PDB file of C-alpha atoms and ligand atoms in Angstrom:
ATOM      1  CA  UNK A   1     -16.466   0.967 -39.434  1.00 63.00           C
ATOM      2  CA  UNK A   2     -15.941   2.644 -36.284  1.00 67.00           C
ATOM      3  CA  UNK A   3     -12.781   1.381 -34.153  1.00 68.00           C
ATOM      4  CA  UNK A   4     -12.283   2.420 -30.680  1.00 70.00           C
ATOM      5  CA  UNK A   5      -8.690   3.296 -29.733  1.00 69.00           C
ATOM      6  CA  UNK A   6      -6.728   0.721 -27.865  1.00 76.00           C
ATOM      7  CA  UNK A   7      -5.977   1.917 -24.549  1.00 90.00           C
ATOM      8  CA  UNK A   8      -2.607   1.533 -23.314  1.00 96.00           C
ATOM      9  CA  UNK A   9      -1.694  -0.088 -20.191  1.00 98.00           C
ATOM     10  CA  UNK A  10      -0.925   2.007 -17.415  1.00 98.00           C
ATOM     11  CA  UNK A  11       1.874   0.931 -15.208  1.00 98.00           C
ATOM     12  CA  UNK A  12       3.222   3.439 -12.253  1.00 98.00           C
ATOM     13  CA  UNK A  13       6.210   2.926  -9.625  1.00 98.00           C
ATOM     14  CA  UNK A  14       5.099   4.534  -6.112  1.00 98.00           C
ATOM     15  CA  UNK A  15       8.201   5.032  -3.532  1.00 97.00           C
ATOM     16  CA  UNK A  16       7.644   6.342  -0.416  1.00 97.00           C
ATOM     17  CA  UNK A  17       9.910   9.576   0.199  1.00 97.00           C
ATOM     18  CA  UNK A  18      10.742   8.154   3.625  1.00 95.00           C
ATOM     19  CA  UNK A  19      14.480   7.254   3.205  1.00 93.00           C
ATOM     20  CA  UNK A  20      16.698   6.399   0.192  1.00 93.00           C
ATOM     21  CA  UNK A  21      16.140   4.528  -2.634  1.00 95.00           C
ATOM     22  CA  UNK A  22      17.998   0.795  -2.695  1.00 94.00           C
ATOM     23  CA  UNK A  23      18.761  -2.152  -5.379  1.00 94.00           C
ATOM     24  CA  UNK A  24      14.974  -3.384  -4.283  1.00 94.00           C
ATOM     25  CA  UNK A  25      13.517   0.058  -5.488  1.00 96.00           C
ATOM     26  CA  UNK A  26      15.609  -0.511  -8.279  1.00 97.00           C
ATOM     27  CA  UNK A  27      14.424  -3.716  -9.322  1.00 97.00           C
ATOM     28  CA  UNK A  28      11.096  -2.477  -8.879  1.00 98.00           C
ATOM     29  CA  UNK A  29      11.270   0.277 -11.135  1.00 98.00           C
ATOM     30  CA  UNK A  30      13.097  -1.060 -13.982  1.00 98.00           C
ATOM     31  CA  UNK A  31      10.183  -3.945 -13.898  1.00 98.00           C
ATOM     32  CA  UNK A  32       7.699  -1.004 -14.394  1.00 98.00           C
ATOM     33  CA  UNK A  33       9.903   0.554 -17.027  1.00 98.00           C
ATOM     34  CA  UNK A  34      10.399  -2.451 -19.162  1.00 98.00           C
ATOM     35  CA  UNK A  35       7.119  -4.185 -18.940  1.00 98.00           C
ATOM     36  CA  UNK A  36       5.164  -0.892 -19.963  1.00 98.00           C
ATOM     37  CA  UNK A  37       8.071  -0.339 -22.725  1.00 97.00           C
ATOM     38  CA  UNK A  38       7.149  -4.108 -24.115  1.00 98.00           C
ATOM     39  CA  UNK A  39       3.391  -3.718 -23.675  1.00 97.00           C
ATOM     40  CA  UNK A  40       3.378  -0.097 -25.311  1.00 97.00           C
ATOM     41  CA  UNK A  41       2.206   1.060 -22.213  1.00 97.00           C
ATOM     42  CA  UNK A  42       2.593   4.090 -20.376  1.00 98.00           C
ATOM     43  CA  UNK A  43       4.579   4.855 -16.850  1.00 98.00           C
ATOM     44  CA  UNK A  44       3.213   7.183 -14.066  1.00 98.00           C
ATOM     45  CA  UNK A  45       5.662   7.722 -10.842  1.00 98.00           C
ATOM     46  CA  UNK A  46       3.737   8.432  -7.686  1.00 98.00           C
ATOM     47  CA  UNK A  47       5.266   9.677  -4.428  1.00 98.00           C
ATOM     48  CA  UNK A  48       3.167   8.135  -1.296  1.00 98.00           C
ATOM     49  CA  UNK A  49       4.319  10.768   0.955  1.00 97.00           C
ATOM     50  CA  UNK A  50       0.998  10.338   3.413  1.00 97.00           C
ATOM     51  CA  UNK A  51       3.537   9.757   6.469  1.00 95.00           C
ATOM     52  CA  UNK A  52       4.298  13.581   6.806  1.00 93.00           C
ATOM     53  CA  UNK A  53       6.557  12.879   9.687  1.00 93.00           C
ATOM     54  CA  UNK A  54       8.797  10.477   7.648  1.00 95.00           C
ATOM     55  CA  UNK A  55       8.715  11.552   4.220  1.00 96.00           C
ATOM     56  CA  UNK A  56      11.035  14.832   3.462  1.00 96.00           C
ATOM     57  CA  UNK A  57      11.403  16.528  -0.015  1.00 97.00           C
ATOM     58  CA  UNK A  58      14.766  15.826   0.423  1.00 96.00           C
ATOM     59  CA  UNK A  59      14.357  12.276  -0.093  1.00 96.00           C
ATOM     60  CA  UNK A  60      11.740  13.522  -2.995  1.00 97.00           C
ATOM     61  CA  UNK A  61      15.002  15.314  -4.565  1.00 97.00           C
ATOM     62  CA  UNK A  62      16.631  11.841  -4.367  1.00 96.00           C
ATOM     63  CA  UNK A  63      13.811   9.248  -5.856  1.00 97.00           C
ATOM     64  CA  UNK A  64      13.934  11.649  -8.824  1.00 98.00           C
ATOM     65  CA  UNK A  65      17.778  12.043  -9.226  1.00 97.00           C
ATOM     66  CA  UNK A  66      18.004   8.257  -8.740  1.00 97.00           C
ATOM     67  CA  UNK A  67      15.397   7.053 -11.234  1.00 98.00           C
ATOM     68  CA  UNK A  68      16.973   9.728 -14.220  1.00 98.00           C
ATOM     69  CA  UNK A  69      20.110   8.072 -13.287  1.00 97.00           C
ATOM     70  CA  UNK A  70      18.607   4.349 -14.296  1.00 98.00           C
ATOM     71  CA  UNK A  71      17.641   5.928 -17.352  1.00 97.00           C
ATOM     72  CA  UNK A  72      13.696   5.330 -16.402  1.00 98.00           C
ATOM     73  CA  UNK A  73      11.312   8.258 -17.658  1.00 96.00           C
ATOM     74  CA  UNK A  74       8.114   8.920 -16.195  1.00 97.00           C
ATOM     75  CA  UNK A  75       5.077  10.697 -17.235  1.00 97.00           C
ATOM     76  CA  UNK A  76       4.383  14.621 -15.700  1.00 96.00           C
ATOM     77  CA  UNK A  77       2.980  15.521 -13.685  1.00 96.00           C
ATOM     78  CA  UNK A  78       3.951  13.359 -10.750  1.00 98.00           C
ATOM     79  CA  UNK A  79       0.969  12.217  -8.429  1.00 98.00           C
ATOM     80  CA  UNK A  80       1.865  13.211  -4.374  1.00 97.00           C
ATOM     81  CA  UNK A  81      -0.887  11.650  -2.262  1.00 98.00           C
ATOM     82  CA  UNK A  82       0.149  14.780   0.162  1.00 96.00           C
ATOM     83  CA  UNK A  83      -1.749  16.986  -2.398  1.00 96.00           C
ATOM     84  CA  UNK A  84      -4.925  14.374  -2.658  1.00 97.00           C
ATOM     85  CA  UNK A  85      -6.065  14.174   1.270  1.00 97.00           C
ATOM     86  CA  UNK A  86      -9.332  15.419   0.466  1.00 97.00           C
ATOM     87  CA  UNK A  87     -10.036  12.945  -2.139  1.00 97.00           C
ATOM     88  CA  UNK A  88      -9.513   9.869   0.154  1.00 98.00           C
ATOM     89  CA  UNK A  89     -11.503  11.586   2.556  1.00 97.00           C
ATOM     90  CA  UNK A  90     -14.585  12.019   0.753  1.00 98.00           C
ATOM     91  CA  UNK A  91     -14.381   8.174   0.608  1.00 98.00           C
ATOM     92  CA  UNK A  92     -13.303   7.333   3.697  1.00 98.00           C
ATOM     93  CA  UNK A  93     -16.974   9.028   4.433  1.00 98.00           C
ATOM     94  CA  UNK A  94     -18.911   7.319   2.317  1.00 98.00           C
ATOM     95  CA  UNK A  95     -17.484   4.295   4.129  1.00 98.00           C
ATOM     96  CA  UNK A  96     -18.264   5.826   7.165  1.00 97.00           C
ATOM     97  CA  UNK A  97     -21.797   6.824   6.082  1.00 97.00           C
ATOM     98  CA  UNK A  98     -22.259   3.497   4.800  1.00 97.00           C
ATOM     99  CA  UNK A  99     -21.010   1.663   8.686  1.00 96.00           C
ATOM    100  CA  UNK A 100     -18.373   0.050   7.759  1.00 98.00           C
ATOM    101  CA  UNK A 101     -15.643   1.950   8.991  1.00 98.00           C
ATOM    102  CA  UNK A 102     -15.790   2.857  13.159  1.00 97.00           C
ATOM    103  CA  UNK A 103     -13.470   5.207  14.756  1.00 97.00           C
ATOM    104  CA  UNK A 104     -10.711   3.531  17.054  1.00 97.00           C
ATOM    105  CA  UNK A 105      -9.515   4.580  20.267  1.00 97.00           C
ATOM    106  CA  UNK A 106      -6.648   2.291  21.574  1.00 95.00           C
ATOM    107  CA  UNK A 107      -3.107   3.481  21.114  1.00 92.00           C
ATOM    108  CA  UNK A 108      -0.728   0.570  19.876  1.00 89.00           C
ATOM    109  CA  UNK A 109       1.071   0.065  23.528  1.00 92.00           C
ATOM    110  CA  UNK A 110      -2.725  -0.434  25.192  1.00 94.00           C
ATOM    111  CA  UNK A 111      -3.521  -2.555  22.240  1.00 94.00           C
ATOM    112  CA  UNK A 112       0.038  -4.257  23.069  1.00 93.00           C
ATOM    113  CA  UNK A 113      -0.695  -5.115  26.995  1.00 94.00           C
ATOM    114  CA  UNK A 114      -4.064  -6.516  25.939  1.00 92.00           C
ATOM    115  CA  UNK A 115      -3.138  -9.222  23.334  1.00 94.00           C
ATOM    116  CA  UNK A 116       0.015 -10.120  26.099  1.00 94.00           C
ATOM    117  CA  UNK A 117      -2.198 -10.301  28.549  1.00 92.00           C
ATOM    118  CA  UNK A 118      -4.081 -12.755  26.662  1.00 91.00           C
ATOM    119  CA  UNK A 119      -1.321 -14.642  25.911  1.00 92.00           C
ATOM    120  CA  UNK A 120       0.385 -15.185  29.133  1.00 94.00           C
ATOM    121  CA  UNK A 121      -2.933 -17.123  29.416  1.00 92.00           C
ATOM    122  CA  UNK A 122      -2.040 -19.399  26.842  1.00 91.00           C
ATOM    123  CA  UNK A 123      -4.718 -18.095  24.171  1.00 89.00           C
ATOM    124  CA  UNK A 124      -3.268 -17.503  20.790  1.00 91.00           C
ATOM    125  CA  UNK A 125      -4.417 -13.864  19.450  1.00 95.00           C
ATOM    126  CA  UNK A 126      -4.937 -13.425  15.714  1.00 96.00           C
ATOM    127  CA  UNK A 127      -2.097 -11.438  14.057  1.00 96.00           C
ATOM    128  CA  UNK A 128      -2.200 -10.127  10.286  1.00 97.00           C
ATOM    129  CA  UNK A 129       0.383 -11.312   7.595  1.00 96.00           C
ATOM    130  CA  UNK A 130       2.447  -8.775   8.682  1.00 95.00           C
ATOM    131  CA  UNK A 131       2.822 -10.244  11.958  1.00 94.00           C
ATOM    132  CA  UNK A 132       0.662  -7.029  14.061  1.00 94.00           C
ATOM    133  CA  UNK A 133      -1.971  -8.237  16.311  1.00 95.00           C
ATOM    134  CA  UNK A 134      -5.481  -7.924  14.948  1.00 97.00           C
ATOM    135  CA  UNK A 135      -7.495  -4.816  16.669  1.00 97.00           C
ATOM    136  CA  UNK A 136      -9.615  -6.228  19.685  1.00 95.00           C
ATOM    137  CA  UNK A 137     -13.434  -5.495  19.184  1.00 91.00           C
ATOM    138  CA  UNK A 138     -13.883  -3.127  21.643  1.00 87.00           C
ATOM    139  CA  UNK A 139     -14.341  -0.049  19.634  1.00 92.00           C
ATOM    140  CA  UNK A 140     -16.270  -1.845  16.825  1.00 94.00           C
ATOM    141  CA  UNK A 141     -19.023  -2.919  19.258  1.00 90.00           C
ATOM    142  CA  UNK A 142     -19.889   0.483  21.050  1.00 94.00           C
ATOM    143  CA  UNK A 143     -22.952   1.862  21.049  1.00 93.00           C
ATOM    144  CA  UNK A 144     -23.438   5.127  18.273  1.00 91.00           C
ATOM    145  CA  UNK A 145     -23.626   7.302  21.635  1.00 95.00           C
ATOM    146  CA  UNK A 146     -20.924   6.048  23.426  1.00 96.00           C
ATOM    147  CA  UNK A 147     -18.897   6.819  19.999  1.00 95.00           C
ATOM    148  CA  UNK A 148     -19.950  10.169  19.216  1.00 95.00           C
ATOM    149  CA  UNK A 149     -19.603  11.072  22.885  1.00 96.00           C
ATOM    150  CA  UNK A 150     -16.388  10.178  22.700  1.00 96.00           C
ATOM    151  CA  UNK A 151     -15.622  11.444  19.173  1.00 96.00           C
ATOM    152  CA  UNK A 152     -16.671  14.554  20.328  1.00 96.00           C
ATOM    153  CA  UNK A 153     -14.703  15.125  23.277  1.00 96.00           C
ATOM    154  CA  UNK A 154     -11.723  15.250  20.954  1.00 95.00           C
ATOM    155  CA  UNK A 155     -10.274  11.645  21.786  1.00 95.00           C
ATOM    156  CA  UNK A 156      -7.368  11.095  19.591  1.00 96.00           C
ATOM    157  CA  UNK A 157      -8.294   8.268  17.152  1.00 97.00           C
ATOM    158  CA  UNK A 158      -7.928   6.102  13.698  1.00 97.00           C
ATOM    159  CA  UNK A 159     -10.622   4.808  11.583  1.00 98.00           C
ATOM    160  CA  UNK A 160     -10.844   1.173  10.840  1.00 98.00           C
ATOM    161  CA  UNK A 161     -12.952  -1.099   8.667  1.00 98.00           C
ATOM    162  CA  UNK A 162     -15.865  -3.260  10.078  1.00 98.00           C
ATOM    163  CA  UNK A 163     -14.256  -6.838   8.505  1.00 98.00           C
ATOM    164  CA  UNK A 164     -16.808  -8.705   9.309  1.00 97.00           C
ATOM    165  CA  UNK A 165     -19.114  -5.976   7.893  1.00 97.00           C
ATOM    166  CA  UNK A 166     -17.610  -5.559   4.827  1.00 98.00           C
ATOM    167  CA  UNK A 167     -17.181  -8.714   4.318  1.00 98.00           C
ATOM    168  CA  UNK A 168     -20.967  -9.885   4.928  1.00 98.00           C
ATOM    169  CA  UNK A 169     -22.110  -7.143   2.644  1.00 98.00           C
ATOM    170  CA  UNK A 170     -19.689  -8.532  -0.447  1.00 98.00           C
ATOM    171  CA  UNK A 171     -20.678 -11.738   0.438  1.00 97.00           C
ATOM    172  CA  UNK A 172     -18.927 -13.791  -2.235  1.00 97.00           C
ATOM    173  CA  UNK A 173     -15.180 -15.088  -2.525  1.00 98.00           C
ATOM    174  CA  UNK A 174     -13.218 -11.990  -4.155  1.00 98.00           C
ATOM    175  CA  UNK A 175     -10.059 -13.039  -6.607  1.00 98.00           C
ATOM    176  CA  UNK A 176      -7.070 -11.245  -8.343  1.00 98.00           C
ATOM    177  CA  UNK A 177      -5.188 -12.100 -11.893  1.00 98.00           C
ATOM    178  CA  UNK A 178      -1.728 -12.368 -10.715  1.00 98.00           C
ATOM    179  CA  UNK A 179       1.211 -12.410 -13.307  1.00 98.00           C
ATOM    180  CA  UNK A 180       4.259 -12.288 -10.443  1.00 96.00           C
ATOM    181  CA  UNK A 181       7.191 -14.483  -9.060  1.00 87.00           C
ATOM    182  CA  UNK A 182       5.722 -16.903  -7.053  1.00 92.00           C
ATOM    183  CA  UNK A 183       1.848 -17.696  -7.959  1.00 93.00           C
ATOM    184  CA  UNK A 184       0.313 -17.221 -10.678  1.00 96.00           C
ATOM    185  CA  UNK A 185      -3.047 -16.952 -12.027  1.00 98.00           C
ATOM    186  CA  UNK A 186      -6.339 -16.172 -10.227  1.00 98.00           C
ATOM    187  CA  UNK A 187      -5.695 -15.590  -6.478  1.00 98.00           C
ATOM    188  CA  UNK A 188      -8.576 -15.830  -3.751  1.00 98.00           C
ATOM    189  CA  UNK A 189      -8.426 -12.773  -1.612  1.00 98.00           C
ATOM    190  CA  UNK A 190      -8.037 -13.287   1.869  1.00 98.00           C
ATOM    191  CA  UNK A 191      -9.027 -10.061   3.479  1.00 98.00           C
ATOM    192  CA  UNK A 192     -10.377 -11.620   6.687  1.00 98.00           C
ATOM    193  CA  UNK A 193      -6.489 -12.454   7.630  1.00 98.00           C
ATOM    194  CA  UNK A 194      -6.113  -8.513   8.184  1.00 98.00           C
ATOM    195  CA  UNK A 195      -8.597  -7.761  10.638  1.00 98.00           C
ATOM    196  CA  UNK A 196      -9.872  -4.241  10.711  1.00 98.00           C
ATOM    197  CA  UNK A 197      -7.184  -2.314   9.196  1.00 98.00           C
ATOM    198  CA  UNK A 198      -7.136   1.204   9.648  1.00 97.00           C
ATOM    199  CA  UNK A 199      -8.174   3.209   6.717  1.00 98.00           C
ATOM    200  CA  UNK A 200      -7.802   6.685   8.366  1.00 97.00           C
ATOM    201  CA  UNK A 201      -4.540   7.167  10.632  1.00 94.00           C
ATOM    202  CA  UNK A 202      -4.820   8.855  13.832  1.00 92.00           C
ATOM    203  CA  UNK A 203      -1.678  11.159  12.559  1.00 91.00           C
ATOM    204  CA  UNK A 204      -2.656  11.441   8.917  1.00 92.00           C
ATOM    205  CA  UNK A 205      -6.340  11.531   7.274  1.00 93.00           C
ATOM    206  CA  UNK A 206      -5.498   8.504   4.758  1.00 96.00           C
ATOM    207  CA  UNK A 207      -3.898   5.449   4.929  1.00 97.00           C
ATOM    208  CA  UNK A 208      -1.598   3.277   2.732  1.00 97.00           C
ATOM    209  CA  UNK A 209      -4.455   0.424   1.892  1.00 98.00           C
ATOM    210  CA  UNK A 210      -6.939   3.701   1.310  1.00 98.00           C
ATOM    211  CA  UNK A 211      -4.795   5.849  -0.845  1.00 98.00           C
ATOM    212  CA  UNK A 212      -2.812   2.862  -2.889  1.00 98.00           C
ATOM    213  CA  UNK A 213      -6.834   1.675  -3.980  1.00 98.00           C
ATOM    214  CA  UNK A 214      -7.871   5.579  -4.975  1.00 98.00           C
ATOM    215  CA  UNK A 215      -4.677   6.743  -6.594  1.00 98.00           C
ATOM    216  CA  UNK A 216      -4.515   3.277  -9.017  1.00 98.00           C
ATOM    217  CA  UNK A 217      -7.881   4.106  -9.788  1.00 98.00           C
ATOM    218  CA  UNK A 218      -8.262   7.699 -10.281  1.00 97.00           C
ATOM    219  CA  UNK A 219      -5.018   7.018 -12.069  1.00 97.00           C
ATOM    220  CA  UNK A 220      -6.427   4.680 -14.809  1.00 97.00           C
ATOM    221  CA  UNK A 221      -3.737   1.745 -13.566  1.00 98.00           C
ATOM    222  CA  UNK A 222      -4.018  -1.343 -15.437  1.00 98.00           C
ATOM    223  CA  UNK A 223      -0.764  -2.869 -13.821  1.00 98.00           C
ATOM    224  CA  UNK A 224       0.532  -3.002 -10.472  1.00 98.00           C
ATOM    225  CA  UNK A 225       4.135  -3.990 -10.064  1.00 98.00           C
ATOM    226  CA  UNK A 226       5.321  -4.406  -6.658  1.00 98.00           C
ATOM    227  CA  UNK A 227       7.063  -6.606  -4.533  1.00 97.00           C
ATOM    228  CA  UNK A 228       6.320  -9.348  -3.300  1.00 96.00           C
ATOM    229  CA  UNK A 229       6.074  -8.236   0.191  1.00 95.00           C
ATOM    230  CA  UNK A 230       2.754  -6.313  -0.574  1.00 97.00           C
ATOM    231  CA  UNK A 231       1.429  -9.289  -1.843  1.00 98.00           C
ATOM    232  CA  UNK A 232      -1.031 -10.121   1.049  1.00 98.00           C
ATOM    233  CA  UNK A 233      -2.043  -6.568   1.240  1.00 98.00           C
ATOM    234  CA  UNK A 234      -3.854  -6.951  -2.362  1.00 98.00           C
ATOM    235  CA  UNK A 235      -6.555  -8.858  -0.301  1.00 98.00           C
ATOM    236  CA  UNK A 236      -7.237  -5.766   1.811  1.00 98.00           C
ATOM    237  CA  UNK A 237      -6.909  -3.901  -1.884  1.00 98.00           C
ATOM    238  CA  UNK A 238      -9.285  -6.305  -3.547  1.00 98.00           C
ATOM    239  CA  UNK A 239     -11.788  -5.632  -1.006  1.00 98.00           C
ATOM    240  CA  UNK A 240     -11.572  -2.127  -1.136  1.00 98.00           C
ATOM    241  CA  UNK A 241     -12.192  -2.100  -4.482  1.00 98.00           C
ATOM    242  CA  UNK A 242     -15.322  -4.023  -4.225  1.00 98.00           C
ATOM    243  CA  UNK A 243     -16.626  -1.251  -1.953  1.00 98.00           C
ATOM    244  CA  UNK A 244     -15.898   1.798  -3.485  1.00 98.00           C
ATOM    245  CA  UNK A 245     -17.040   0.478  -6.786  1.00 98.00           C
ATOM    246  CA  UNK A 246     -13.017   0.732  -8.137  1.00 98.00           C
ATOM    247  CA  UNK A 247     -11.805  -0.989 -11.187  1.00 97.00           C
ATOM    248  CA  UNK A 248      -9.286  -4.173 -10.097  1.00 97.00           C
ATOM    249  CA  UNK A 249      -5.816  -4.397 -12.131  1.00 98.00           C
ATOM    250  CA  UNK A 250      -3.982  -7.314 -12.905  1.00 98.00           C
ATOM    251  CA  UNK A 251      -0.829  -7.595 -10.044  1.00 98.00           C
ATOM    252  CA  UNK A 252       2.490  -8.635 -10.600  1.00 98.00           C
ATOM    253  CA  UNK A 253       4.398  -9.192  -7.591  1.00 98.00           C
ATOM    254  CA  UNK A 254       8.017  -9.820  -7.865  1.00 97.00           C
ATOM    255  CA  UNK A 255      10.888 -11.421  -5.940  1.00 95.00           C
ATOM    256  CA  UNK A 256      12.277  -8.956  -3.839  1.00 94.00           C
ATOM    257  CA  UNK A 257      16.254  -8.018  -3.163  1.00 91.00           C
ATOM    258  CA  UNK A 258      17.918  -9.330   0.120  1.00 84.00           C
ATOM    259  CA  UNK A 259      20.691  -8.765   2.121  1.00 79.00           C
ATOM    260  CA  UNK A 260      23.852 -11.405   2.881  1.00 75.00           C
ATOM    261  CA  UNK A 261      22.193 -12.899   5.983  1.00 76.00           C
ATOM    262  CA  UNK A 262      18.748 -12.574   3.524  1.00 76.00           C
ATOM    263  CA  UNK A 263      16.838 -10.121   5.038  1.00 78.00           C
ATOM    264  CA  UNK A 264      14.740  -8.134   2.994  1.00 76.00           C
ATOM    265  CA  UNK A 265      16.583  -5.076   1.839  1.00 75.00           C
ATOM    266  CA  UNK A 266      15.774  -1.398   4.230  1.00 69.00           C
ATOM    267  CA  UNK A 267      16.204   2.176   3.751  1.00 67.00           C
ATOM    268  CA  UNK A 268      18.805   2.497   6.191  1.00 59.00           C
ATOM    269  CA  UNK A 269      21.625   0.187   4.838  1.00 59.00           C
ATOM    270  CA  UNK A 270      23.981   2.020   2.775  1.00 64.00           C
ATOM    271  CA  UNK A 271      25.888  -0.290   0.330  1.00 66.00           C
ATOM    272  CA  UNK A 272      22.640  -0.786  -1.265  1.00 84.00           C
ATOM    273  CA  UNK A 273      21.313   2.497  -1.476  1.00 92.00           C
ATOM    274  CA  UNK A 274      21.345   3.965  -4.995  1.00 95.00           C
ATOM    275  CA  UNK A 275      22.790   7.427  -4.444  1.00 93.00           C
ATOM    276  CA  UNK A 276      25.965   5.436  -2.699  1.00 92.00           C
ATOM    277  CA  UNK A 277      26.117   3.413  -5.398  1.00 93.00           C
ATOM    278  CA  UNK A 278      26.194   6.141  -8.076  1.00 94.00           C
ATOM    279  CA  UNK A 279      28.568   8.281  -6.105  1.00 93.00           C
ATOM    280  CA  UNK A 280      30.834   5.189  -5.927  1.00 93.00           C
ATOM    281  CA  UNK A 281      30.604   5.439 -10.312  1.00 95.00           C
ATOM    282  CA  UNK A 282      28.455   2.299 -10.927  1.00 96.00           C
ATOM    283  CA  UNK A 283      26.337   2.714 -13.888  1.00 97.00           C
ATOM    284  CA  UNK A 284      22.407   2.046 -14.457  1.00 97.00           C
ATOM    285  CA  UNK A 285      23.572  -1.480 -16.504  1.00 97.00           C
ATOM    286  CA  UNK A 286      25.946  -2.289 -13.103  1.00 96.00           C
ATOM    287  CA  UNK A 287      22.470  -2.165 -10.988  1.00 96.00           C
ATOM    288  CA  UNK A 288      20.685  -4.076 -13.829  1.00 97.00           C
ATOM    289  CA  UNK A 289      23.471  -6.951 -13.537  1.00 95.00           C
ATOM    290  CA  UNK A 290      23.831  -6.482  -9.727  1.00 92.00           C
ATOM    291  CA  UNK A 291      20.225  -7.182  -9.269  1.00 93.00           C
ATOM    292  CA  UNK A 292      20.139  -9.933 -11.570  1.00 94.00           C
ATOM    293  CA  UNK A 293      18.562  -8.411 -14.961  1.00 93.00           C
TER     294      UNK A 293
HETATM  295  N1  LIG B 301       4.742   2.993  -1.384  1.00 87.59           N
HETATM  296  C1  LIG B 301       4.967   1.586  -1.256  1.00 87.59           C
HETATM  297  C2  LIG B 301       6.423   1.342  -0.917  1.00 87.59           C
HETATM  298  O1  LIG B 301       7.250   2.205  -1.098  1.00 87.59           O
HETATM  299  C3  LIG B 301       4.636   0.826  -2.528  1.00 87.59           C
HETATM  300  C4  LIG B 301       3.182   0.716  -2.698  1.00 87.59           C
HETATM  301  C5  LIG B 301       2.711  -0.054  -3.913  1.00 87.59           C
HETATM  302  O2  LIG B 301       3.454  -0.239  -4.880  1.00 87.59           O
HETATM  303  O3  LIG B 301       1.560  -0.452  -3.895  1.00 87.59           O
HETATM  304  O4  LIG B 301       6.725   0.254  -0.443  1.00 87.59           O
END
């Protein structure tokens, strides 16, 4: 008899190289590390350095010195969405070819004065989960000349999906298994909260919702561990999914790490940061206590 080999579940962790690492990465890592060491699985890093303003091999240097610290060990080579533009590209254009991605004009301050002005009138505007105002339909509803008039005269711009399009031509409720912190089980994606999101920045030719759906893919990811602040943004990732024809893996959110007054933890508070932390002689089982492990 024949027997296929099992395939082992793929978990990664995927920092952004945009400031220091704190007891949240933490947390997140060492729930990567242990839950592919119980399921036999394997662990990929990824740095999601797409924000080539913010992110610095410096603060590469420092995910990497940080995570040997913990005693976590990752498989080589490391992914760097830097290195994979042209990959989220090509589908970014097949999205494009397909119409359900436009390209958008409005900078954030004219998009600001226009949902303010709205609401000085007393009309609510839509905002995502994140709290940003959805993107008014101006752009969306131009006419293919107006667009590539104005695409071609070198107007700086983003490219967003078509909701409404995307969502007509899936045309059936979309779920995700969830294993996390809070809720469990299968989870109806609500994509429509988002609005268009941009899937093409005007200042780098990906985005996160773009690349995080490609990479987990091309990747073979069975497992997504993150916190529980991305958990809304697996509707958007659900979606994309459906349209590119990606595999969907299960999600585990997780409680996330916060500060005295219980704020979420940021990259710019140092008592939390890990390099402070080691350089003050804590050890990886100190962070695994500190963070409740
Ligand atoms: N790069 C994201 C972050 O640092 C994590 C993305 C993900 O795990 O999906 O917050």
């Amino acid at each position: 008899m024949i027997t296929t080999p099992r395939q082992k579940p793929v978990f990664r962790f995927a920092p952004s190289p945009n400031g220091q690492l704190h007891l949240g990465h933490a947390l997140s890592a060492f729930l990567n590390n242990d839950m592919a060491r119980a399921a036999d699985g394997r662990l990929l890093l990824r740095i999601e350095d797409i924000d080539l303003t913010r992110c610095t091999p410096e603060f590469e240097a420092g995910i990497f010195a940080d995570l040997r610290w913990l005693g976590i060990e990752w498989e080589q080579p490391v992914r760097r969405q830097q290195e994979h533009f042209s990959e989220y590209q090509t589908a970014l254009h097949s999205l494009i070819e397909r119409g359900l991605v436009y390209p958008s004009f409005l900078t954030r301050s004219e998009v600001k004065a226009r949902v303010t002005a709205y609401e000085r009138m007393g009309e609510p505007w839509p905002r995502d989960p994140d709290g940003t105002p959805h993107y008014p339909a101006d752009d969306r509803d131009r006419s293919e000349e107006e667009r590539d008039a104005m695409l071609g005269s070198g107007l700086r711009h983003a490219w967003r999906l078509n909701m409404s399009r995307a969502l007509d031509l899936i045309g059936e409720p979309l779920f995700w298994m969830e294993t996390g912190d809070e809720r469990k089980g299968e989870i109806l994606a609500e994509p429509v909260a988002w609005g268009d999101v941009v899937l093409s920045r005007s200042d780098a030719p990906s985005s996160y919702h773009l690349s995080v759906v490609i990479d987990d893919a091309l990747q073979g990811v069975t497992h997504v561990v993150r916190g529980l602040d991305l958990f809304h943004a697996t509707s958007v990732h659900r979606l994309l999914q459906e349209l590119l024809d990606l595999p969907q893996p299960v999600y585990h959110h997780h409680r996330l790490i916060v500060d005295a007054e219980g704020r979420k933890l940021s990259k710019s508070e140092g008592d939390t940061g890990l390099a402070e932390l080691r350089a003050r002689g804590l050890s990886a089982a100190d962070i695994r206590s500190l963070i409740g492990l």
